Amino acid sequence: MNKPSRTRIVRANNVKSFSNVRSVVGRMLMLQAAIVLLLTVSAVVWMVQTDRRDAASDAASQSLGVAMSFAHAPGMVTALKSSDPTAVLQPRIDAVQKGSGVDFINVFDSDGSLHTRPAPDVKARLTANSLASLRAGQTIQGQFAGPRGDVRRAVVPIKDTDGAVVGAVAVGVLEKNVSAQISRQLPAVLGTAAAAVAATTAGAALASRRLLRQTRGLGPAEITRLYEHHDAVLHAAREGVVIVDDGRRVLLVNDEARQLLDLPADSQGRPVRELPLTPPIAELLDTGREASDEVHLVGGRVLAVNQRSLDRYGVPSGTVTTLRDSTELQALSGRVEAAAGRLRVLYDATVSIGTSLDVTQTAGELADVAVPQFADHVTVDLVEQVLHGNEPPAGAQNLRRIAANPAHPGSGIHPVGESISFHPSSPQATGVTSQHPVVEPDLRRAPKPWAQSEERAQRMLDQGFHSLITAPLCAGGAVLGVADFWRSQNHQAFDADDQALAEELAARTAICIDNARRYTREHAMAVTLQRSLLPRTLPEQSALTIAYRYLPAQEGVGGDWFDVIPLPGARVALVVGDVVGHGLHAAATMGRLRTAVRNFSSLDLPPDELLARIDELSSSDDSTQGTAESDAMVGATCLYVVYDPVAQRCTMARAGHPPPILLHADRAAEVLEVPAGPPLGVGGLPFEACEVEVPEDSTLALYTDGLVERRDRDIDEGIGVLRHTLTRASGDLDEACGEALEALLPDRAEDDVVLILARAHAFPAHRVARWDVPHDPAAVGQVRTAATNQLAAWGLEDLTFVTELVLSELVTNAIRYTTGPISLRLLLDRQLICEVFDSSSTAPHLRYAETTDEGGRGLFLVAQLADRWGVRYTPAGKIIWTEQSLTDDSGEGTATSRLLGPI
């Protein structure tokens, strides 16, 4: 069975309390109901009597009014003097009687004779006295008994024009008709009375219900007993209680409060400001503010005071104040306060020490936390190897002061940055050996080696230093340094409790310093690895003038990287990338990506295809390794740009990387709209390349998000700042890099930063020669002749022999194995570049020819004579290219001398 709900139980209790006449609510409800019923009955009786009296008065007034109106009506005297007054008057009487609601109207002459039809059961005669009064011109009113009951009658004389009475009019109303009128009104009166009784009873029930909740169904005796118990407990308690209303008037003061505050007997009911209270207590009671365990000195007593508002308890507004005599605890308050102070220091140390992974900052945080809550001066000395992230040696020999708070030059304490060595018998050396704190409560009686020299010790004593705790900073069994806590202004010497606190502070700091040391070592390794993987020097090329900045993050080296890669045909590739994550793995992943980009760029792939190959490599590499570390490559970004100085155009594609900025020669800057591809490693989505014309002396700006994005700045806003800075920057690229970093970077870089500024140069037209080659073997000789003449014009006659052999082989193969157009181009750059274009997509392969083969040796000769050769594909076919050095610095002679041997 289901248990009865609390609401049903409360309702049942309420019903029992209503029906229980012993309870205060039951008695009050019955008394209220009886009073309401008595008042209602009295009101009904009074109303009936009043209505009866008013009705009789109205009947008399009505009969008099009708009689006077009829007596003074025109033609009454003429009617009475007529031969047949009854015939004349009776119709009028019937009409007036019907309209006025009176019971009868009689008309008499001056002798008292009736000239109208008498009313049934009503006496229609006048007495002698009545006739005498009428003849005297008086009006007669009265009540008399008739056959049908008492009658209210009025008789008015009828006067002639000369004032003589010629007759009279009598009008009457039966009192029983008045009673009938009252009877008709009685149901409405009774109904109204019943409704009033019901409404009053319901209101009393609602008021009683609220009173029932407040009295909880108790009877008078129980309420009296409850009050007596409450009063006894309140005044017998050992804690003072003061209740003040919202008008700041005292409602209640128990005996204990009166005694503790030394209040007079008539305090209750008086305003707080009139009471003889000490200022702190008076202010507290008068303002009504919240107070929790406030300590106040009142009359030699130490009182713990609490004050709360009464609003939260659903009672009238005000405050309740409790006072507890804590005088007996005064002797223990000092120790309690000291213990609380030590707990505060520990809490502050937990929050404040170790907020960064910087060894120096962590040591400074210990000094800041301990002063002045625990010590007046704090110094922290660390082993030299710890500062560089290395493991500390056994025994702290060479230390350096890292932090001192406060750092007063005249205090005698070694300043920050000095090398520290402790005397073997000093407390510091003892603490390092035992790996436990050492306390010197009185420095004047302690051996002088605690200050490394007697002169420095005396100076510190003169400055007031009197107590010392030296605590070694130990982590993993190794000593990282020493922390010294000094007291000078605080006259209380260090004790055993302070020693325990110093040991706890040192232990927590040592852990944080060891973590920072390990991070420093890893950070240095990551920076070293990253810098070793980045280009140390930029390669020589003529297409671009390049300036760059690379800044590793101050905390956690990331995976930002860049590269400048010379390509065949005097072209240059610029690469900027960013690997998600920090640390050694991010740096290693960056190296893998840079190597992959360099390898694929050697194939001379278009930017979009190169990014697709890198993306495929990243995805397949992650899936095969299957480790959490391999996921770091997912989300890497890259921007790949290829600049062709001959065509003065850039081909570029990006994988989730910020777009480049093009700064024109007229200082106008624009953000290039390069199609945004997905980050590397996502896989499944293609990349799209675009071509942009880059006029001569224009500058390309490539960067990573660490330069333009911060927590308080959106990346689009940062790109806008960079664009605006470049328009106002110096014409020198290196200075422009510095100005951009100064405008965009905070004091400490949160992420790696790469910025490359590349100024484009057009390839000189007089250093380019191009010929179309017909499909005729005889054209080979013509090509050799034209090339020889061009080399002579350039002053490169030494390269004529090798160039003729190379061109003969390449052009012959093109004529033999292709059907489309063929062209030849010579470029004079830092090398002599020969390029043969054909429409075939089949590339030749270098191999050794057999002794019986008639051909297959030409490409081998090309590879031997040229410094470099290769193939790159275009949308219309392929280009086979070779490069020959203009000078020979190897000491082995030119290509011709290497082929023919010494002369």
PDB file of N, CA and C in Angstrom, residues 49-87:
ATOM      1  N   GLN A  49     -38.328  45.487  12.604  1.00  0.00           N
ATOM      2  CA  GLN A  49     -39.006  46.523  13.380  1.00  0.00           C
ATOM      3  C   GLN A  49     -38.871  47.887  12.706  1.00  0.00           C
ATOM      4  N   THR A  50     -37.697  48.143  12.235  1.00  0.00           N
ATOM      5  CA  THR A  50     -37.492  49.433  11.555  1.00  0.00           C
ATOM      6  C   THR A  50     -38.350  49.535  10.304  1.00  0.00           C
ATOM      7  N   ASP A  51     -38.412  48.423   9.538  1.00  0.00           N
ATOM      8  CA  ASP A  51     -39.247  48.450   8.332  1.00  0.00           C
ATOM      9  C   ASP A  51     -40.717  48.615   8.673  1.00  0.00           C
ATOM     10  N   ARG A  52     -41.177  47.942   9.783  1.00  0.00           N
ATOM     11  CA  ARG A  52     -42.594  48.066  10.174  1.00  0.00           C
ATOM     12  C   ARG A  52     -42.900  49.518  10.572  1.00  0.00           C
ATOM     13  N   ARG A  53     -42.000  50.122  11.357  1.00  0.00           N
ATOM     14  CA  ARG A  53     -42.211  51.507  11.786  1.00  0.00           C
ATOM     15  C   ARG A  53     -42.172  52.458  10.597  1.00  0.00           C
ATOM     16  N   ASP A  54     -41.269  52.217   9.713  1.00  0.00           N
ATOM     17  CA  ASP A  54     -41.164  53.077   8.542  1.00  0.00           C
ATOM     18  C   ASP A  54     -42.368  52.913   7.638  1.00  0.00           C
ATOM     19  N   ALA A  55     -42.890  51.653   7.551  1.00  0.00           N
ATOM     20  CA  ALA A  55     -44.046  51.420   6.692  1.00  0.00           C
ATOM     21  C   ALA A  55     -45.284  52.126   7.247  1.00  0.00           C
ATOM     22  N   ALA A  56     -45.493  52.066   8.619  1.00  0.00           N
ATOM     23  CA  ALA A  56     -46.648  52.767   9.233  1.00  0.00           C
ATOM     24  C   ALA A  56     -46.540  54.263   9.018  1.00  0.00           C
ATOM     25  N   SER A  57     -45.322  54.792   9.184  1.00  0.00           N
ATOM     26  CA  SER A  57     -45.142  56.223   8.963  1.00  0.00           C
ATOM     27  C   SER A  57     -45.412  56.595   7.517  1.00  0.00           C
ATOM     28  N   ASP A  58     -44.973  55.733   6.619  1.00  0.00           N
ATOM     29  CA  ASP A  58     -45.214  56.005   5.191  1.00  0.00           C
ATOM     30  C   ASP A  58     -46.713  55.937   4.898  1.00  0.00           C
ATOM     31  N   ALA A  59     -47.450  54.997   5.565  1.00  0.00           N
ATOM     32  CA  ALA A  59     -48.894  54.883   5.335  1.00  0.00           C
ATOM     33  C   ALA A  59     -49.633  56.140   5.808  1.00  0.00           C
ATOM     34  N   ALA A  60     -49.229  56.674   6.989  1.00  0.00           N
ATOM     35  CA  ALA A  60     -49.871  57.904   7.481  1.00  0.00           C
ATOM     36  C   ALA A  60     -49.587  59.060   6.549  1.00  0.00           C
ATOM     37  N   SER A  61     -48.329  59.158   6.109  1.00  0.00           N
ATOM     38  CA  SER A  61     -47.982  60.250   5.196  1.00  0.00           C
ATOM     39  C   SER A  61     -48.721  60.114   3.879  1.00  0.00           C
ATOM     40  N   GLN A  62     -48.890  58.860   3.428  1.00  0.00           N
ATOM     41  CA  GLN A  62     -49.573  58.637   2.153  1.00  0.00           C
ATOM     42  C   GLN A  62     -51.054  59.026   2.254  1.00  0.00           C
ATOM     43  N   SER A  63     -51.680  58.595   3.376  1.00  0.00           N
ATOM     44  CA  SER A  63     -53.114  58.924   3.528  1.00  0.00           C
ATOM     45  C   SER A  63     -53.318  60.424   3.646  1.00  0.00           C
ATOM     46  N   LEU A  64     -52.437  61.155   4.327  1.00  0.00           N
ATOM     47  CA  LEU A  64     -52.573  62.600   4.464  1.00  0.00           C
ATOM     48  C   LEU A  64     -52.354  63.293   3.142  1.00  0.00           C
ATOM     49  N   GLY A  65     -51.374  62.816   2.383  1.00  0.00           N
ATOM     50  CA  GLY A  65     -51.099  63.447   1.102  1.00  0.00           C
ATOM     51  C   GLY A  65     -52.247  63.288   0.134  1.00  0.00           C
ATOM     52  N   VAL A  66     -52.811  62.058   0.087  1.00  0.00           N
ATOM     53  CA  VAL A  66     -53.921  61.822  -0.845  1.00  0.00           C
ATOM     54  C   VAL A  66     -55.140  62.653  -0.436  1.00  0.00           C
ATOM     55  N   ALA A  67     -55.390  62.730   0.874  1.00  0.00           N
ATOM     56  CA  ALA A  67     -56.551  63.489   1.347  1.00  0.00           C
ATOM     57  C   ALA A  67     -56.407  64.956   1.013  1.00  0.00           C
ATOM     58  N   MET A  68     -55.233  65.530   1.236  1.00  0.00           N
ATOM     59  CA  MET A  68     -55.042  66.938   0.937  1.00  0.00           C
ATOM     60  C   MET A  68     -55.135  67.202  -0.553  1.00  0.00           C
ATOM     61  N   SER A  69     -54.586  66.310  -1.347  1.00  0.00           N
ATOM     62  CA  SER A  69     -54.656  66.502  -2.790  1.00  0.00           C
ATOM     63  C   SER A  69     -56.109  66.451  -3.273  1.00  0.00           C
ATOM     64  N   PHE A  70     -56.879  65.507  -2.732  1.00  0.00           N
ATOM     65  CA  PHE A  70     -58.264  65.371  -3.171  1.00  0.00           C
ATOM     66  C   PHE A  70     -59.106  66.544  -2.671  1.00  0.00           C
ATOM     67  N   ALA A  71     -58.835  67.033  -1.442  1.00  0.00           N
ATOM     68  CA  ALA A  71     -59.634  68.129  -0.882  1.00  0.00           C
ATOM     69  C   ALA A  71     -59.393  69.420  -1.633  1.00  0.00           C
ATOM     70  N   HIS A  72     -58.191  69.622  -2.086  1.00  0.00           N
ATOM     71  CA  HIS A  72     -57.880  70.855  -2.786  1.00  0.00           C
ATOM     72  C   HIS A  72     -58.015  70.713  -4.294  1.00  0.00           C
ATOM     73  N   ALA A  73     -58.515  69.587  -4.775  1.00  0.00           N
ATOM     74  CA  ALA A  73     -58.665  69.396  -6.201  1.00  0.00           C
ATOM     75  C   ALA A  73     -59.709  70.364  -6.745  1.00  0.00           C
ATOM     76  N   PRO A  74     -59.544  70.915  -7.929  1.00  0.00           N
ATOM     77  CA  PRO A  74     -60.538  71.814  -8.523  1.00  0.00           C
ATOM     78  C   PRO A  74     -61.909  71.106  -8.693  1.00  0.00           C
ATOM     79  N   GLY A  75     -62.958  71.795  -8.421  1.00  0.00           N
ATOM     80  CA  GLY A  75     -64.331  71.276  -8.640  1.00  0.00           C
ATOM     81  C   GLY A  75     -64.905  70.537  -7.464  1.00  0.00           C
ATOM     82  N   MET A  76     -64.107  70.419  -6.332  1.00  0.00           N
ATOM     83  CA  MET A  76     -64.635  69.685  -5.191  1.00  0.00           C
ATOM     84  C   MET A  76     -65.805  70.448  -4.556  1.00  0.00           C
ATOM     85  N   VAL A  77     -65.655  71.756  -4.425  1.00  0.00           N
ATOM     86  CA  VAL A  77     -66.765  72.545  -3.803  1.00  0.00           C
ATOM     87  C   VAL A  77     -67.999  72.497  -4.702  1.00  0.00           C
ATOM     88  N   THR A  78     -67.802  72.619  -5.970  1.00  0.00           N
ATOM     89  CA  THR A  78     -68.929  72.567  -6.917  1.00  0.00           C
ATOM     90  C   THR A  78     -69.618  71.219  -6.861  1.00  0.00           C
ATOM     91  N   ALA A  79     -68.804  70.121  -6.758  1.00  0.00           N
ATOM     92  CA  ALA A  79     -69.398  68.772  -6.706  1.00  0.00           C
ATOM     93  C   ALA A  79     -70.250  68.613  -5.461  1.00  0.00           C
ATOM     94  N   LEU A  80     -69.754  69.150  -4.296  1.00  0.00           N
ATOM     95  CA  LEU A  80     -70.532  69.008  -3.062  1.00  0.00           C
ATOM     96  C   LEU A  80     -71.829  69.827  -3.118  1.00  0.00           C
ATOM     97  N   LYS A  81     -71.801  70.920  -3.817  1.00  0.00           N
ATOM     98  CA  LYS A  81     -73.000  71.755  -3.912  1.00  0.00           C
ATOM     99  C   LYS A  81     -73.953  71.316  -5.015  1.00  0.00           C
ATOM    100  N   SER A  82     -73.530  70.297  -5.785  1.00  0.00           N
ATOM    101  CA  SER A  82     -74.397  69.820  -6.860  1.00  0.00           C
ATOM    102  C   SER A  82     -75.563  69.035  -6.273  1.00  0.00           C
ATOM    103  N   SER A  83     -76.498  68.759  -7.162  1.00  0.00           N
ATOM    104  CA  SER A  83     -77.685  68.015  -6.717  1.00  0.00           C
ATOM    105  C   SER A  83     -77.364  66.585  -6.371  1.00  0.00           C
ATOM    106  N   ASP A  84     -76.386  65.984  -7.015  1.00  0.00           N
ATOM    107  CA  ASP A  84     -76.046  64.572  -6.748  1.00  0.00           C
ATOM    108  C   ASP A  84     -74.525  64.476  -6.602  1.00  0.00           C
ATOM    109  N   PRO A  85     -73.982  64.838  -5.415  1.00  0.00           N
ATOM    110  CA  PRO A  85     -72.526  64.799  -5.241  1.00  0.00           C
ATOM    111  C   PRO A  85     -71.926  63.411  -5.456  1.00  0.00           C
ATOM    112  N   THR A  86     -72.670  62.409  -5.069  1.00  0.00           N
ATOM    113  CA  THR A  86     -72.118  61.056  -5.188  1.00  0.00           C
ATOM    114  C   THR A  86     -71.846  60.698  -6.628  1.00  0.00           C
ATOM    115  N   ALA A  87     -72.752  61.029  -7.494  1.00  0.00           N
ATOM    116  CA  ALA A  87     -72.564  60.680  -8.901  1.00  0.00           C
ATOM    117  C   ALA A  87     -71.349  61.391  -9.482  1.00  0.00           C
TER     118      ALA A  87
END
